[in-house]
GROMACS .gro file of C-alpha atoms in nm:
model
  440
    1MET     CA    1  11.703  17.000  13.307
    2ASP     CA    2  11.592  17.116  12.967
    3ILE     CA    3  11.579  16.905  12.646
    4THR     CA    4  11.514  17.052  12.303
    5ARG     CA    5  11.522  16.909  11.952
    6GLU     CA    6  11.618  17.073  11.624
    7HIS     CA    7  11.534  16.896  11.296
    8ILE     CA    8  11.803  16.931  11.032
    9ASP     CA    9  11.589  16.745  10.778
   10GLU     CA   10  11.341  16.456  10.781
   11LEU     CA   11  11.612  16.201  10.865
   12ASN     CA   12  11.850  16.393  11.091
   13ALA     CA   13  11.804  16.589  11.412
   14ILE     CA   14  12.005  16.739  11.699
   15VAL     CA   15  11.893  16.693  12.060
   16LYS     CA   16  12.029  16.941  12.314
   17VAL     CA   17  12.031  16.857  12.684
   18ALA     CA   18  12.098  17.133  12.939
   19ILE     CA   19  12.188  17.015  13.291
   20SER     CA   20  12.211  17.259  13.582
   21LYS     CA   21  12.381  17.221  13.919
   22ASP     CA   22  12.044  17.159  14.086
   23ASP     CA   23  11.997  16.847  13.870
   24TYR     CA   24  12.307  16.666  13.995
   25SER     CA   25  12.435  16.828  14.316
   26ASP     CA   26  12.233  16.614  14.560
   27LYS     CA   27  12.338  16.289  14.392
   28VAL     CA   28  12.704  16.389  14.385
   29ALA     CA   29  12.689  16.487  14.755
   30THR     CA   30  12.530  16.152  14.846
   31VAL     CA   31  12.799  15.954  14.666
   32LEU     CA   32  13.083  16.159  14.816
   33ASN     CA   33  12.942  16.115  15.167
   34ASP     CA   34  12.927  15.742  15.108
   35TYR     CA   35  13.291  15.750  14.991
   36ARG     CA   36  13.382  15.943  15.306
   37LYS     CA   37  13.236  15.668  15.527
   38LYS     CA   38  13.423  15.391  15.344
   39ALA     CA   39  13.751  15.557  15.241
   40ASN     CA   40  14.081  15.423  15.376
   41ILE     CA   41  14.326  15.714  15.368
   42PRO     CA   42  14.652  15.702  15.568
   43GLY     CA   43  14.643  15.932  15.872
   44PHE     CA   44  14.265  15.918  15.916
   45ARG     CA   45  14.037  15.674  16.087
   46LYS     CA   46  13.784  15.503  15.861
   47GLY     CA   47  13.471  15.717  15.848
   48HIS     CA   48  13.651  16.031  15.973
   49VAL     CA   49  13.817  16.150  15.653
   50PRO     CA   50  13.745  16.523  15.595
   51LEU     CA   51  13.484  16.575  15.324
   52GLY     CA   52  13.706  16.836  15.160
   53LEU     CA   53  13.981  16.578  15.110
   54VAL     CA   54  13.731  16.328  14.962
   55LYS     CA   55  13.603  16.596  14.723
   56LYS     CA   56  13.958  16.680  14.620
   57GLN     CA   57  14.042  16.317  14.541
   58TYR     CA   58  13.712  16.188  14.401
   59GLY     CA   59  13.491  16.489  14.332
   60LYS     CA   60  13.560  16.531  13.959
   61ALA     CA   61  13.523  16.159  13.881
   62VAL     CA   62  13.197  16.134  14.078
   63LEU     CA   63  13.062  16.446  13.908
   64VAL     CA   64  13.137  16.313  13.561
   65ASP     CA   65  12.987  15.973  13.644
   66GLU     CA   66  12.664  16.111  13.792
   67VAL     CA   67  12.610  16.366  13.515
   68ASN     CA   68  12.658  16.095  13.250
   69LYS     CA   69  12.407  15.868  13.427
   70LEU     CA   70  12.160  16.153  13.449
   71LEU     CA   71  12.220  16.240  13.085
   72GLN     CA   72  12.166  15.884  12.960
   73ASP     CA   73  11.849  15.832  13.163
   74ALA     CA   74  11.705  16.164  13.047
   75LEU     CA   75  11.788  16.093  12.683
   76ASP     CA   76  11.633  15.744  12.691
   77LYS     CA   77  11.318  15.879  12.857
   78TYR     CA   78  11.293  16.163  12.606
   79LEU     CA   79  11.322  15.933  12.303
   80THR     CA   80  11.054  15.705  12.448
   81GLU     CA   81  10.811  15.982  12.540
   82GLU     CA   82  10.854  16.160  12.208
   83LYS     CA   83  10.813  15.825  12.026
   84LEU     CA   84  11.117  15.892  11.810
   85ASP     CA   85  11.207  15.599  11.586
   86VAL     CA   86  11.585  15.631  11.575
   87LEU     CA   87  11.840  15.426  11.383
   88GLY     CA   88  12.149  15.320  11.572
   89ASN     CA   89  12.205  15.522  11.891
   90PRO     CA   90  12.237  15.896  11.956
   91LEU     CA   91  12.590  16.016  11.884
   92PRO     CA   92  12.739  16.281  12.113
   93LYS     CA   93  12.870  16.586  11.926
   94ALA     CA   94  13.220  16.700  12.008
   95GLN     CA   95  13.216  17.040  12.183
   96GLU     CA   96  13.520  17.263  12.185
   97GLY     CA   97  13.619  17.408  12.520
   98PHE     CA   98  13.388  17.187  12.725
   99ASP     CA   99  13.459  17.257  13.094
  100TRP     CA  100  13.377  17.006  13.369
  101ASP     CA  101  13.465  17.274  13.625
  102ALA     CA  102  13.155  17.473  13.525
  103GLU     CA  103  12.836  17.437  13.725
  104ASN     CA  104  12.596  17.405  13.432
  105PHE     CA  105  12.649  17.180  13.129
  106SER     CA  106  12.510  17.156  12.779
  107PHE     CA  107  12.532  16.844  12.562
  108GLU     CA  108  12.435  16.782  12.200
  109PHE     CA  109  12.351  16.453  12.029
  110GLU     CA  110  12.303  16.366  11.664
  111LEU     CA  111  12.004  16.148  11.580
  112GLY     CA  112  11.942  15.940  11.268
  113LEU     CA  113  11.566  15.905  11.221
  114ALA     CA  114  11.386  15.614  11.057
  115PRO     CA  115  11.217  15.718  10.730
  116ASP     CA  116  10.843  15.732  10.683
  117PHE     CA  117  10.730  15.509  10.393
  118GLU     CA  118  10.455  15.279  10.270
  119VAL     CA  119  10.487  14.914  10.167
  120ASN     CA  120  10.290  14.784   9.867
  121LEU     CA  121  10.274  14.407   9.894
  122LYS     CA  122  10.075  14.357   9.576
  123GLY     CA  123  10.306  14.466   9.296
  124LYS     CA  124  10.235  14.458   8.924
  125LYS     CA  125  10.486  14.185   8.850
  126ALA     CA  126  10.388  13.842   8.982
  127ILE     CA  127  10.635  13.649   9.197
  128THR     CA  128  10.672  13.277   9.124
  129SER     CA  129  10.547  13.044   9.394
  130TYR     CA  130  10.685  12.696   9.324
  131GLN     CA  131  10.481  12.384   9.389
  132ILE     CA  132  10.725  12.094   9.382
  133VAL     CA  133  10.578  11.754   9.301
  134ALA     CA  134  10.730  11.409   9.339
  135ASP     CA  135  10.697  11.258   8.992
  136ASP     CA  136  10.694  10.889   8.899
  137LYS     CA  137  11.064  10.891   8.816
  138MET     CA  138  11.151  11.015   9.164
  139LEU     CA  139  10.915  10.765   9.330
  140ASP     CA  140  11.064  10.478   9.127
  141GLU     CA  141  11.417  10.579   9.226
  142GLN     CA  142  11.322  10.616   9.592
  143ILE     CA  143  11.156  10.273   9.602
  144GLU     CA  144  11.458  10.121   9.430
  145ARG     CA  145  11.687  10.276   9.696
  146ILE     CA  146  11.464  10.139   9.973
  147GLN     CA  147  11.469   9.793   9.821
  148LYS     CA  148  11.849   9.803   9.799
  149GLN     CA  149  11.888   9.940  10.151
  150TYR     CA  150  11.674   9.664  10.303
  151GLY     CA  151  11.784   9.391  10.062
  152LYS     CA  152  12.008   9.091  10.128
  153LEU     CA  153  12.380   9.079  10.054
  154ILE     CA  154  12.492   8.776   9.853
  155SER     CA  155  12.866   8.705   9.854
  156LYS     CA  156  13.038   8.670   9.515
  157ASP     CA  157  13.376   8.569   9.376
  158THR     CA  158  13.395   8.804   9.076
  159VAL     CA  159  13.300   9.169   9.032
  160GLU     CA  160  13.013   9.248   8.795
  161GLU     CA  161  12.818   9.562   8.714
  162GLY     CA  162  12.597   9.676   9.004
  163ASP     CA  163  12.797   9.492   9.272
  164GLU     CA  164  12.897   9.632   9.609
  165ILE     CA  165  13.268   9.618   9.690
  166THR     CA  166  13.458   9.648  10.018
  167GLY     CA  167  13.831   9.709  10.017
  168THR     CA  168  14.115   9.935  10.128
  169PHE     CA  169  14.256  10.239   9.946
  170THR     CA  170  14.628  10.302  10.002
  171SER     CA  171  14.882  10.562   9.890
  172GLU     CA  172  15.230  10.597  10.035
  173GLU     CA  173  15.263  10.944   9.878
  174LYS     CA  174  14.964  11.086  10.069
  175GLU     CA  175  14.980  10.837  10.361
  176ILE     CA  176  14.632  10.709  10.276
  177GLU     CA  177  14.503  10.382  10.420
  178ASN     CA  178  14.126  10.370  10.442
  179LYS     CA  179  13.868  10.093  10.422
  180ALA     CA  180  13.560  10.172  10.213
  181THR     CA  181  13.243  10.010  10.083
  182PHE     CA  182  13.073  10.139   9.768
  183SER     CA  183  12.863  10.023   9.475
  184LEU     CA  184  13.002  10.027   9.123
  185ASP     CA  185  12.747  10.287   9.010
  186LYS     CA  186  12.955  10.546   9.197
  187ILE     CA  187  13.255  10.482   8.971
  188LYS     CA  188  13.299  10.731   8.685
  189GLY     CA  189  13.384  10.634   8.326
  190LYS     CA  190  13.413  10.305   8.138
  191ARG     CA  191  13.792  10.288   8.178
  192ASN     CA  192  13.764  10.281   8.556
  193LEU     CA  193  13.467  10.041   8.550
  194ASN     CA  194  13.661   9.800   8.329
  195LYS     CA  195  13.938   9.780   8.592
  196PHE     CA  196  13.684   9.657   8.847
  197THR     CA  197  13.483   9.428   8.623
  198GLY     CA  198  13.610   9.068   8.647
  199ALA     CA  199  13.834   9.139   8.949
  200LYS     CA  200  13.835   8.899   9.246
  201ALA     CA  201  13.883   8.925   9.622
  202GLY     CA  202  14.254   8.981   9.695
  203ASP     CA  203  14.322   9.162   9.366
  204VAL     CA  204  14.499   9.499   9.389
  205LEU     CA  205  14.377   9.761   9.141
  206GLU     CA  206  14.592  10.061   9.045
  207LEU     CA  207  14.366  10.363   9.000
  208LYS     CA  208  14.393  10.734   8.928
  209SER     CA  209  14.219  10.947   9.190
  210LYS     CA  210  14.121  11.215   8.938
  211SER     CA  211  13.772  11.146   8.798
  212LEU     CA  212  13.751  10.813   8.982
  213PHE     CA  213  13.408  10.879   9.136
  214GLN     CA  214  13.102  11.053   8.998
  215ASP     CA  215  13.111  11.291   9.297
  216ASP     CA  216  13.432  11.438   9.443
  217HIS     CA  217  13.273  11.423   9.787
  218ASP     CA  218  13.270  11.042   9.758
  219LEU     CA  219  13.643  11.054   9.686
  220MET     CA  220  13.692  11.273   9.994
  221HIS     CA  221  13.496  11.024  10.207
  222PHE     CA  222  13.649  10.702  10.071
  223LEU     CA  223  14.010  10.827  10.075
  224LYS     CA  224  13.971  11.035  10.394
  225VAL     CA  225  14.124  11.354  10.250
  226SER     CA  226  14.023  11.714  10.320
  227HIS     CA  227  13.761  11.909  10.126
  228ASP     CA  228  14.021  12.162  10.009
  229GLU     CA  229  14.257  11.889   9.893
  230VAL     CA  230  14.015  11.661   9.712
  231HIS     CA  231  13.923  11.886   9.417
  232ASP     CA  232  14.280  11.905   9.286
  233LEU     CA  233  14.388  11.557   9.395
  234ASP     CA  234  14.557  11.371   9.109
  235ILE     CA  235  14.751  11.073   9.242
  236THR     CA  236  14.775  10.698   9.191
  237VAL     CA  237  14.607  10.489   9.459
  238ASN     CA  238  14.591  10.115   9.512
  239PHE     CA  239  14.264   9.945   9.601
  240THR     CA  240  14.279   9.596   9.754
  241ILE     CA  241  13.949   9.412   9.708
  242GLU     CA  242  13.838   9.232  10.025
  243GLU     CA  243  13.469   9.154   9.970
  244ILE     CA  244  13.237   9.137   9.668
  245ASN     CA  245  12.864   9.135   9.727
  246LYS     CA  246  12.550   9.159   9.523
  247ARG     CA  247  12.258   9.327   9.695
  248GLU     CA  248  11.936   9.143   9.625
  249PRO     CA  249  11.648   9.396   9.644
  250ALA     CA  250  11.396   9.346   9.921
  251GLU     CA  251  11.049   9.239   9.816
  252LEU     CA  252  10.772   9.496   9.831
  253ASN     CA  253  10.570   9.312  10.094
  254GLN     CA  254  10.410   9.375  10.432
  255GLU     CA  255  10.731   9.291  10.616
  256LEU     CA  256  10.911   9.575  10.437
  257PHE     CA  257  10.619   9.817  10.474
  258ASP     CA  258  10.613   9.760  10.851
  259LYS     CA  259  10.987   9.827  10.875
  260LEU     CA  260  10.941  10.163  10.704
  261PHE     CA  261  10.622  10.283  10.877
  262PRO     CA  262  10.416  10.199  11.188
  263ALA     CA  263  10.270   9.851  11.148
  264GLY     CA  264   9.953   9.836  10.943
  265THR     CA  265   9.960  10.196  10.817
  266VAL     CA  266  10.091  10.097  10.470
  267ASN     CA  267   9.957   9.778  10.317
  268SER     CA  268  10.036   9.788   9.944
  269GLU     CA  269  10.282   9.922   9.689
  270GLU     CA  270  10.026  10.186   9.590
  271GLU     CA  271   9.997  10.302   9.951
  272LEU     CA  272  10.377  10.300   9.980
  273ARG     CA  273  10.411  10.526   9.673
  274ALA     CA  274  10.141  10.758   9.807
  275ARG     CA  275  10.315  10.781  10.146
  276ILE     CA  276  10.658  10.848   9.993
  277LYS     CA  277  10.503  11.110   9.765
  278GLU     CA  278  10.329  11.281  10.060
  279ASP     CA  279  10.644  11.285  10.277
  280ALA     CA  280  10.866  11.407   9.992
  281GLU     CA  281  10.630  11.688   9.896
  282LYS     CA  282  10.612  11.808  10.258
  283GLN     CA  283  10.990  11.846  10.252
  284PHE     CA  284  10.976  12.013   9.912
  285GLU     CA  285  10.717  12.258  10.045
  286GLN     CA  286  10.970  12.385  10.300
  287GLN     CA  287  11.223  12.452  10.025
  288ALA     CA  288  10.963  12.618   9.804
  289ASP     CA  289  10.848  12.835  10.096
  290GLN     CA  290  11.204  12.946  10.168
  291LYS     CA  291  11.252  13.034   9.802
  292LEU     CA  292  10.927  13.234   9.807
  293LEU     CA  293  11.028  13.415  10.127
  294ASN     CA  294  11.365  13.507   9.972
  295ASP     CA  295  11.202  13.628   9.650
  296VAL     CA  296  10.940  13.839   9.827
  297THR     CA  297  11.213  13.988  10.047
  298GLU     CA  298  11.418  14.074   9.738
  299TYR     CA  299  11.113  14.223   9.568
  300LEU     CA  300  11.021  14.440   9.868
  301VAL     CA  301  11.376  14.573   9.908
  302GLU     CA  302  11.397  14.658   9.538
  303ASN     CA  303  11.052  14.817   9.512
  304THR     CA  304  11.006  14.998   9.844
  305LYS     CA  305  11.182  15.330   9.797
  306PHE     CA  306  11.297  15.549  10.086
  307ASP     CA  307  11.606  15.740  10.191
  308LEU     CA  308  11.823  15.659  10.491
  309PRO     CA  309  12.036  15.894  10.704
  310ALA     CA  310  12.342  15.745  10.536
  311GLU     CA  311  12.608  15.986  10.665
  312PHE     CA  312  12.483  15.949  11.022
  313LEU     CA  313  12.484  15.570  10.995
  314LYS     CA  314  12.838  15.565  10.852
  315LYS     CA  315  12.952  15.782  11.141
  316TRP     CA  316  12.768  15.557  11.387
  317ILE     CA  317  12.936  15.246  11.241
  318GLN     CA  318  13.274  15.419  11.259
  319GLN     CA  319  13.238  15.520  11.623
  320THR     CA  320  13.056  15.226  11.783
  321GLY     CA  321  13.240  14.921  11.650
  322GLU     CA  322  13.473  14.709  11.862
  323ASP     CA  323  13.770  14.843  11.667
  324PRO     CA  324  13.806  15.199  11.535
  325LEU     CA  325  13.735  15.231  11.162
  326THR     CA  326  13.844  15.481  10.903
  327GLU     CA  327  13.580  15.671  10.706
  328ASP     CA  328  13.641  15.445  10.406
  329GLN     CA  329  13.607  15.131  10.615
  330ALA     CA  330  13.286  15.260  10.773
  331SER     CA  331  13.147  15.341  10.427
  332GLU     CA  332  13.230  14.989  10.311
  333GLU     CA  333  13.058  14.836  10.614
  334TYR     CA  334  12.753  15.053  10.554
  335GLU     CA  335  12.730  14.938  10.191
  336LYS     CA  336  12.739  14.575  10.312
  337SER     CA  337  12.467  14.625  10.572
  338GLU     CA  338  12.237  14.871  10.392
  339LYS     CA  339  12.020  14.606  10.222
  340GLY     CA  340  11.970  14.419  10.549
  341LEU     CA  341  11.878  14.741  10.729
  342ARG     CA  342  11.627  14.832  10.460
  343TYR     CA  343  11.454  14.496  10.494
  344GLN     CA  344  11.450  14.523  10.875
  345LEU     CA  345  11.263  14.852  10.841
  346ILE     CA  346  11.028  14.711  10.577
  347GLU     CA  347  10.960  14.397  10.782
  348GLY     CA  348  10.895  14.604  11.095
  349LYS     CA  349  10.649  14.820  10.900
  350ILE     CA  350  10.466  14.513  10.766
  351ILE     CA  351  10.445  14.360  11.113
  352ARG     CA  352  10.302  14.680  11.261
  353ASP     CA  353  10.060  14.751  10.976
  354ASN     CA  354   9.921  14.397  10.985
  355GLU     CA  355   9.930  14.367  11.365
  356LEU     CA  356  10.137  14.049  11.357
  357GLN     CA  357  10.254  13.928  11.694
  358VAL     CA  358  10.384  13.615  11.862
  359THR     CA  359  10.205  13.518  12.184
  360PHE     CA  360  10.356  13.289  12.444
  361ASP     CA  361  10.090  13.022  12.383
  362GLU     CA  362  10.168  13.027  12.010
  363LEU     CA  363  10.539  13.002  12.088
  364LYS     CA  364  10.478  12.707  12.320
  365ASP     CA  365  10.270  12.522  12.057
  366PHE     CA  366  10.534  12.598  11.793
  367ALA     CA  367  10.807  12.461  12.021
  368LYS     CA  368  10.606  12.142  12.083
  369GLU     CA  369  10.564  12.082  11.709
  370PHE     CA  370  10.936  12.130  11.663
  371ILE     CA  371  11.003  11.881  11.946
  372LYS     CA  372  10.767  11.625  11.788
  373ILE     CA  373  10.960  11.641  11.460
  374GLN     CA  374  11.291  11.600  11.640
  375MET     CA  375  11.164  11.303  11.844
  376ALA     CA  376  11.015  11.135  11.535
  377GLN     CA  377  11.362  11.132  11.378
  378PHE     CA  378  11.473  10.909  11.665
  379GLY     CA  379  11.173  10.677  11.639
  380GLN     CA  380  10.959  10.838  11.911
  381THR     CA  381  10.641  10.896  11.712
  382ASP     CA  382  10.384  10.931  11.989
  383PRO     CA  383  10.514  11.141  12.282
  384SER     CA  384  10.268  11.232  12.559
  385GLU     CA  385  10.146  11.590  12.611
  386GLU     CA  386  10.308  11.587  12.954
  387GLU     CA  387  10.644  11.497  12.800
  388LEU     CA  388  10.610  11.765  12.531
  389ASP     CA  389  10.510  12.029  12.789
  390SER     CA  390  10.811  11.943  13.005
  391ILE     CA  391  11.061  11.966  12.717
  392ALA     CA  392  10.899  12.286  12.584
  393ALA     CA  393  10.919  12.449  12.928
  394ARG     CA  394  11.289  12.364  12.947
  395ILE     CA  395  11.355  12.508  12.600
  396LEU     CA  396  11.155  12.824  12.668
  397SER     CA  397  11.349  12.892  12.986
  398ASN     CA  398  11.644  12.982  12.760
  399GLN     CA  399  11.623  13.338  12.624
  400ASP     CA  400  11.834  13.252  12.319
  401GLU     CA  401  11.593  12.970  12.230
  402ILE     CA  402  11.294  13.201  12.279
  403LYS     CA  403  11.452  13.452  12.041
  404ARG     CA  404  11.534  13.187  11.781
  405LEU     CA  405  11.189  13.025  11.788
  406SER     CA  406  11.013  13.364  11.792
  407GLU     CA  407  11.198  13.467  11.477
  408GLN     CA  408  11.108  13.138  11.307
  409LEU     CA  409  10.741  13.174  11.404
  410MET     CA  410  10.730  13.535  11.285
  411SER     CA  411  10.883  13.428  10.954
  412LYS     CA  412  10.605  13.169  10.925
  413LYS     CA  413  10.342  13.438  10.990
  414LEU     CA  414  10.502  13.669  10.733
  415LEU     CA  415  10.508  13.388  10.478
  416SER     CA  416  10.134  13.326  10.531
  417LEU     CA  417  10.072  13.698  10.487
  418TYR     CA  418  10.276  13.708  10.167
  419LYS     CA  419  10.086  13.408  10.027
  420GLU     CA  420   9.760  13.589  10.099
  421LYS     CA  421   9.844  13.943   9.986
  422THR     CA  422  10.127  13.942   9.732
  423ASN     CA  423  10.083  13.895   9.357
  424LEU     CA  424  10.185  13.533   9.303
  425LYS     CA  425  10.184  13.292   9.011
  426THR     CA  426  10.200  12.922   9.095
  427LYS     CA  427  10.439  12.706   8.897
  428GLU     CA  428  10.429  12.328   8.931
  429VAL     CA  429  10.769  12.163   8.882
  430THR     CA  430  10.948  11.841   8.963
  431TYR     CA  431  11.224  11.861   9.220
  432GLU     CA  432  11.483  11.807   8.947
  433ASP     CA  433  11.348  12.102   8.748
  434PHE     CA  434  11.324  12.313   9.062
  435VAL     CA  435  11.693  12.258   9.136
  436LYS     CA  436  11.790  12.341   8.776
  437GLU     CA  437  11.579  12.654   8.765
  438VAL     CA  438  11.660  12.792   9.109
  439TYR     CA  439  12.013  12.680   9.193
  440GLN     CA  440  12.183  12.639   8.855
   0.00000   0.00000   0.00000
């Protein structure tokens, strides 16, 4: 067997594989002899079928199969030994007049080669790294919500501002009949609020669904209609009041503190505010980190210039998909995936240049931290090491979970690298300002 390579340019090459009869004849003979022993052909006892008859029936198929196996193994080995960084997979070139009846064969494959490039993490233009703080306004609102959530309900006869109402929405037109509980601060507009104010249990209010609630998602929930339907919903609904309650806020005392956190860990309103601030800012840090990761990714893709073997990749997409594609469809798919491919190459280069890797011990520790967070959400705040080890072992026995956690851990390592080596400017903002600036 002889393998040669011809470079068309820096990104494209042709590999030629020459296979002679000596390379495959023994393997073909072995398979045919095995067929001969097992073949059931009318007129012959099993194991006594003439070899010539077996060759006539199965010889061509066995030859093709064995040569293709030999070809694939040789190509894979060659790419590994030559350390060729290829994109996609080798594509066989069509050869006119190819003859499987010949003794010697020659095959050609097109290769798309990964480009050689450098990544400059520290660009001239600084990337914003947001530091989101929980301001006094947010802390006040959060404490007010906690006091309401843990407060007492006091039954009332007449609806007033700030009350909590339970009743049933009905509409014959849309076949709606749904019981709901909500506070009046969810109602939108003075006209709607005036219909509720002064009403009593048993009263039936006629309401317009359009602009009834501050948030359309509340309307979807309280009327039990679909997400697609709710945004254009403009009907009359009846609301029968069943209960009227005023929620008396819970006192900021030790009893409340111990309901919110492990007993004795928070002992004053000041400590409560500090704890809420700490917990909120930890959550904000995750959002800020994701924003930074996205922005650095965008920066690297835009500022790391290199060419790709575009025509090869379009052809590869066209030929290797589940369904056959036209040239135009393949070009469209390539345009969609090009940015992602560029970042994969850039990320791979960064990982190699900075010798980033994920060890099994790191993965196990990362899984245990993830498990702790999950368990804490269900009130299990102090699991034993033995319990964590057992759950982690079960998770890491699943290859899909290993892949998912490995990707998350590598993203964490990349983020740390970016924080250390990229040109960043820190911007302190409240969460409200962060949302306005980033998402609006």
